[in-house]
PDB file of C-alpha atoms in Angstrom:
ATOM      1  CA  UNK X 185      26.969 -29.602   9.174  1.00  0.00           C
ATOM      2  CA  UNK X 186      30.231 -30.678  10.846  1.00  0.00           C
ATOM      3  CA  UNK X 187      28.819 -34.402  11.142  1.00  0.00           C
ATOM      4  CA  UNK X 188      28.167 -34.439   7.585  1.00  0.00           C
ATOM      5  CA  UNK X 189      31.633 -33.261   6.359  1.00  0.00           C
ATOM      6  CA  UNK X 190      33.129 -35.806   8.823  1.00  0.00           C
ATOM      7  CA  UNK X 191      31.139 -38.427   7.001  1.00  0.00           C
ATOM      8  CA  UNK X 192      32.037 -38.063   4.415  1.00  0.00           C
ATOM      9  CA  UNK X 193      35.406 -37.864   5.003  1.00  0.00           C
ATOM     10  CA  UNK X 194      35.324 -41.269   6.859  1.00  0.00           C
ATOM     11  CA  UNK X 195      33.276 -42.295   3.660  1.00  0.00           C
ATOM     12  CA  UNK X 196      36.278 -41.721   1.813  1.00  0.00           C
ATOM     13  CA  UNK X 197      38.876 -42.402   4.256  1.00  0.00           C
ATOM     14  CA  UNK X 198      37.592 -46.574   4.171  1.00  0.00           C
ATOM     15  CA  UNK X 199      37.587 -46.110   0.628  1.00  0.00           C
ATOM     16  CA  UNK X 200      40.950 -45.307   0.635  1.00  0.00           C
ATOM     17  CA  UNK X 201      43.162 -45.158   4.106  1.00  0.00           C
ATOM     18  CA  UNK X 202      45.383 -42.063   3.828  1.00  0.00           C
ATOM     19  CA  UNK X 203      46.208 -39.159   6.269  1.00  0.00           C
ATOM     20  CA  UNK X 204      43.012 -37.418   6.950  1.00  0.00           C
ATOM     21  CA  UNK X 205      44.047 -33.673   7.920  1.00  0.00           C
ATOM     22  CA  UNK X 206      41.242 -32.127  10.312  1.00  0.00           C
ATOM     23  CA  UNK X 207      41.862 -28.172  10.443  1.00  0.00           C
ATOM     24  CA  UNK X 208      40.290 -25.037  11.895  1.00  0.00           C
ATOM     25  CA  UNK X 209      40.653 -23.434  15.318  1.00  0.00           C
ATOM     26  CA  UNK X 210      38.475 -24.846  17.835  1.00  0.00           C
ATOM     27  CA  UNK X 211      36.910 -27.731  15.520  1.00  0.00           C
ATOM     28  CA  UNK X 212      40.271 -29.779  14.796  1.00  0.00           C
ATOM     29  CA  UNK X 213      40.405 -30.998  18.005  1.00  0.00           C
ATOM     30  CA  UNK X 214      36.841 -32.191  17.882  1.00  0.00           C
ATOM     31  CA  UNK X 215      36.549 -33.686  14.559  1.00  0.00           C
ATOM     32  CA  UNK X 216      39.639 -35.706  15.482  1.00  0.00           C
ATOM     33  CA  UNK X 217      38.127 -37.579  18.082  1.00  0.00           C
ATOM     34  CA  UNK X 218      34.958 -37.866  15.888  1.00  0.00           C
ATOM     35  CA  UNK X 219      37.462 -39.544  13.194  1.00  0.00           C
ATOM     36  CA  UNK X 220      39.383 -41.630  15.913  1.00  0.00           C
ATOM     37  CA  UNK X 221      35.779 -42.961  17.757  1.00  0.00           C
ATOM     38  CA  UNK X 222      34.663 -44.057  14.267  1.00  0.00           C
ATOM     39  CA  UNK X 223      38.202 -46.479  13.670  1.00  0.00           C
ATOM     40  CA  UNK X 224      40.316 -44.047  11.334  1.00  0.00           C
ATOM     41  CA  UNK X 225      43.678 -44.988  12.921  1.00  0.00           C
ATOM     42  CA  UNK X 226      45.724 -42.215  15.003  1.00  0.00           C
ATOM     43  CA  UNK X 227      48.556 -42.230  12.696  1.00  0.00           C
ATOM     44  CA  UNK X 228      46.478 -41.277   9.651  1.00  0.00           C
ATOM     45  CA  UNK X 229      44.946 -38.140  11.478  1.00  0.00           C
ATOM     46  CA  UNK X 230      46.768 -34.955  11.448  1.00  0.00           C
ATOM     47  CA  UNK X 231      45.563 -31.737  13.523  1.00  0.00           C
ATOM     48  CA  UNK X 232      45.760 -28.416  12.677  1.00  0.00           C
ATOM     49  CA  UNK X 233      44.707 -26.479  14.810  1.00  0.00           C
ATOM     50  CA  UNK X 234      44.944 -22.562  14.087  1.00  0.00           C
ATOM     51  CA  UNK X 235      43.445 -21.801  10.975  1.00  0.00           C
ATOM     52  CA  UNK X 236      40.683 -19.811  10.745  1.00  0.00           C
ATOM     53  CA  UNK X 237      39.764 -18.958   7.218  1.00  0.00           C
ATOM     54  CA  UNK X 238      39.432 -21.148   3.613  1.00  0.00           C
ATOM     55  CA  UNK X 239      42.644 -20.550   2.189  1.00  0.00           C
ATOM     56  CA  UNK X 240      44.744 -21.046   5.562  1.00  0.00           C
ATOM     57  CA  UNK X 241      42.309 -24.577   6.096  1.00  0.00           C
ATOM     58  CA  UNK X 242      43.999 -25.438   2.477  1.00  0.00           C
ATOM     59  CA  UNK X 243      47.728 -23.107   3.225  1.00  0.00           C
ATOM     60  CA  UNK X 244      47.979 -25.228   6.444  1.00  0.00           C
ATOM     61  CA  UNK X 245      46.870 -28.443   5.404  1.00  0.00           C
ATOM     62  CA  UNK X 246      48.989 -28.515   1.856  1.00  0.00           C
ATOM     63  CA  UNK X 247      51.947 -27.797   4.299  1.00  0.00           C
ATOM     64  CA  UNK X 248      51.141 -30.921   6.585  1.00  0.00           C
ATOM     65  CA  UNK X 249      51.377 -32.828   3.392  1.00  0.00           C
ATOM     66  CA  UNK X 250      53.546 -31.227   1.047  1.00  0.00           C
ATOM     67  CA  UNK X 251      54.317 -34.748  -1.159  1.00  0.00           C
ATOM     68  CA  UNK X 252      50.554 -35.536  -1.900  1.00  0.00           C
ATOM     69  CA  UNK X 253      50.180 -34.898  -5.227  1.00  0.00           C
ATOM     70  CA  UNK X 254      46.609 -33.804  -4.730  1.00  0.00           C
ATOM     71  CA  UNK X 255      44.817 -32.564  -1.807  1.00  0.00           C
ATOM     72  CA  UNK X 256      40.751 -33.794  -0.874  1.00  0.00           C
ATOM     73  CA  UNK X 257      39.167 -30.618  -0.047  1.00  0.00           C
ATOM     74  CA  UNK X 258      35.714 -31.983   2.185  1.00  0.00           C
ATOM     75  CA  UNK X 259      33.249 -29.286   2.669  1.00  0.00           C
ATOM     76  CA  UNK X 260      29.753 -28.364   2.943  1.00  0.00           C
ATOM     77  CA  UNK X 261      28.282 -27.906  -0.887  1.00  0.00           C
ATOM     78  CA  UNK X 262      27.311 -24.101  -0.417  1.00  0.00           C
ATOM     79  CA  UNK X 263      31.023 -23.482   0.401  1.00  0.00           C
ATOM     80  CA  UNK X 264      32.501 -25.577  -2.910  1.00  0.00           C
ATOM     81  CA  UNK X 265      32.967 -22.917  -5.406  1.00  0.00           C
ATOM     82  CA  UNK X 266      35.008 -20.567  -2.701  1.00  0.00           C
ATOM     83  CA  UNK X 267      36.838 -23.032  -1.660  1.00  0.00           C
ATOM     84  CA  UNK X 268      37.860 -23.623  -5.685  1.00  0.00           C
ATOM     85  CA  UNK X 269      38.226 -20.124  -6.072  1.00  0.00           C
ATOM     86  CA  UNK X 270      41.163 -19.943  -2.977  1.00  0.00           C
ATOM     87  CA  UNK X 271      42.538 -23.652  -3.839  1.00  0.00           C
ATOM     88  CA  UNK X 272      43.101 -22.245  -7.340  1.00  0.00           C
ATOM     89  CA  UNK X 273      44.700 -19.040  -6.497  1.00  0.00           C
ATOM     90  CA  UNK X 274      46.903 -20.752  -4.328  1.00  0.00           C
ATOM     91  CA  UNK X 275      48.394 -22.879  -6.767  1.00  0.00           C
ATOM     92  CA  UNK X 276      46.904 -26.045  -4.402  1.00  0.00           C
ATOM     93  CA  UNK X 277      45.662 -28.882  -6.604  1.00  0.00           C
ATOM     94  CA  UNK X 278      42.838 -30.047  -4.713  1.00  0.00           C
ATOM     95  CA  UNK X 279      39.391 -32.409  -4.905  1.00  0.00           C
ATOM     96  CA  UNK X 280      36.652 -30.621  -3.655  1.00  0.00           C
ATOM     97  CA  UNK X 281      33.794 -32.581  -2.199  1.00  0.00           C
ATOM     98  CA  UNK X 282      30.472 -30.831  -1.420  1.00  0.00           C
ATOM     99  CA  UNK X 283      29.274 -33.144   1.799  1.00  0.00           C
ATOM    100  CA  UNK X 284      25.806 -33.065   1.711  1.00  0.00           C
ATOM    101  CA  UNK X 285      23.812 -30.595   4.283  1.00  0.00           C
ATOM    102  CA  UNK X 286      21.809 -32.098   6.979  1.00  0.00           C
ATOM    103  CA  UNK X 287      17.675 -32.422   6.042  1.00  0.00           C
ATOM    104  CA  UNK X 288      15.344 -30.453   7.746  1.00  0.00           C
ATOM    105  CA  UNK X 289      16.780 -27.227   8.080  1.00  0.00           C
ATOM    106  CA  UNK X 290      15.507 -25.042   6.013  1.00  0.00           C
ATOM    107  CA  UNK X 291      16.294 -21.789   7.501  1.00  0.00           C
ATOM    108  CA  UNK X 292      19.826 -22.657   8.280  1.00  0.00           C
ATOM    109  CA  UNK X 293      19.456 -23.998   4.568  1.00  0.00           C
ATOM    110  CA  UNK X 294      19.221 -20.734   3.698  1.00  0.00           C
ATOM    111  CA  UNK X 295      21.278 -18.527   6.053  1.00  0.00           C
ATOM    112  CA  UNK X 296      24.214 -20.568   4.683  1.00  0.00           C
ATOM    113  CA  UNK X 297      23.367 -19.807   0.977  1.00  0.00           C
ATOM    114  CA  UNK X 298      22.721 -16.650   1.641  1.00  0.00           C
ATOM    115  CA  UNK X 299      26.460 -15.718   3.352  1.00  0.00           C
ATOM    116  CA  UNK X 300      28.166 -17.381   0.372  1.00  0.00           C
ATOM    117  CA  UNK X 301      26.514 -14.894  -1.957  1.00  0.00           C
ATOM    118  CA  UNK X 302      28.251 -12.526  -0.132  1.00  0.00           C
ATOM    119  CA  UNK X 303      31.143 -14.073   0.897  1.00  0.00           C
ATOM    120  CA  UNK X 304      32.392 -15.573  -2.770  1.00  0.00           C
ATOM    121  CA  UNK X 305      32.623 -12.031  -4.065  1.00  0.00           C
ATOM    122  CA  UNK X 306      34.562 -11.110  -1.608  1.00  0.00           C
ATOM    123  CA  UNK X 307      36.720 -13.708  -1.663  1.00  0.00           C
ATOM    124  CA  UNK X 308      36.831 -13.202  -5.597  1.00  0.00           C
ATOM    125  CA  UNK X 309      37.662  -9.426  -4.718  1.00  0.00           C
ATOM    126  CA  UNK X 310      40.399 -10.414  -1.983  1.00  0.00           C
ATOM    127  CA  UNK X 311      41.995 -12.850  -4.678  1.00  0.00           C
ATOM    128  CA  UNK X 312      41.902 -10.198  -7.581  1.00  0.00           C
ATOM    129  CA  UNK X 313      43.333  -7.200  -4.635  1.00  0.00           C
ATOM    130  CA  UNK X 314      46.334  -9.614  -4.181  1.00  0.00           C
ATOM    131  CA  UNK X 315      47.184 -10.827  -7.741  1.00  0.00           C
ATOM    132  CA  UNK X 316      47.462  -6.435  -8.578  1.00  0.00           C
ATOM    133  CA  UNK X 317      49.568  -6.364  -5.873  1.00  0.00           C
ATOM    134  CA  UNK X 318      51.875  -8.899  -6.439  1.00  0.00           C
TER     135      UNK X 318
END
């Protein structure tokens, strides 16, 4: 799944050379060199290295590039709608693109489904629990 959302993001990085900010702890790192082994120059990738959720991935990231007037969200398509659901709570305006999953899986097909069912309600709960609080 990570080859496919680096793909795509070198897909769309020829398309259009811009910084390319790779976050997450213990993938940024990785995908980086990925990026940089495939010809996405050095100055256009930015690391960030400690997040370890959806909305600090898109927290971190908008702060790495604060000017852009709108953020390219890459992701795998079962995790799309969360990562809408935290983009737009966070007031980030962001592009999300669903990178297609890798064939032939099946059962890791559907293990990953199968989490987001649980995991966009509760990422619709934590987002509702913080706008009553604030």
């Amino acid at each position: 799944m990570l080859e496919s959302r680096l793909a795509e993001a070198l897909r769309l990085y020829r398309a259009d050379p811009r910084p390319v900010v790779v976050s997450g702890f213990g993938e940024a790192e990785v995908m980086a060199a990925w990026l940089a082994e495939r010809g996405v120059a050095a100055e256009h990738i930015v690391v960030e290295p400690l997040a370890t959720s959806t909305n600090e991935n898109l927290e971190r990231s908008r702060a790495l590039l604060p000017d852009a007037p709108m953020l390219t969200a890459i992701t795998s398509t079962f995790h799309v709608p969360r990562t809408r659901v935290w983009a737009r709570h966070l007031g980030i305006p962001v592009h999300v693109v669903g990178a297609p999953l890798p064939p032939g899986r099946p059962l890791s097909r559907a293990k990953n489904y199968a989490r987001e069912c649980v995991a966009l309600p509760h990422s619709l709960a934590r987002v509702a629990w913080r706008r009553l609080r604030s």
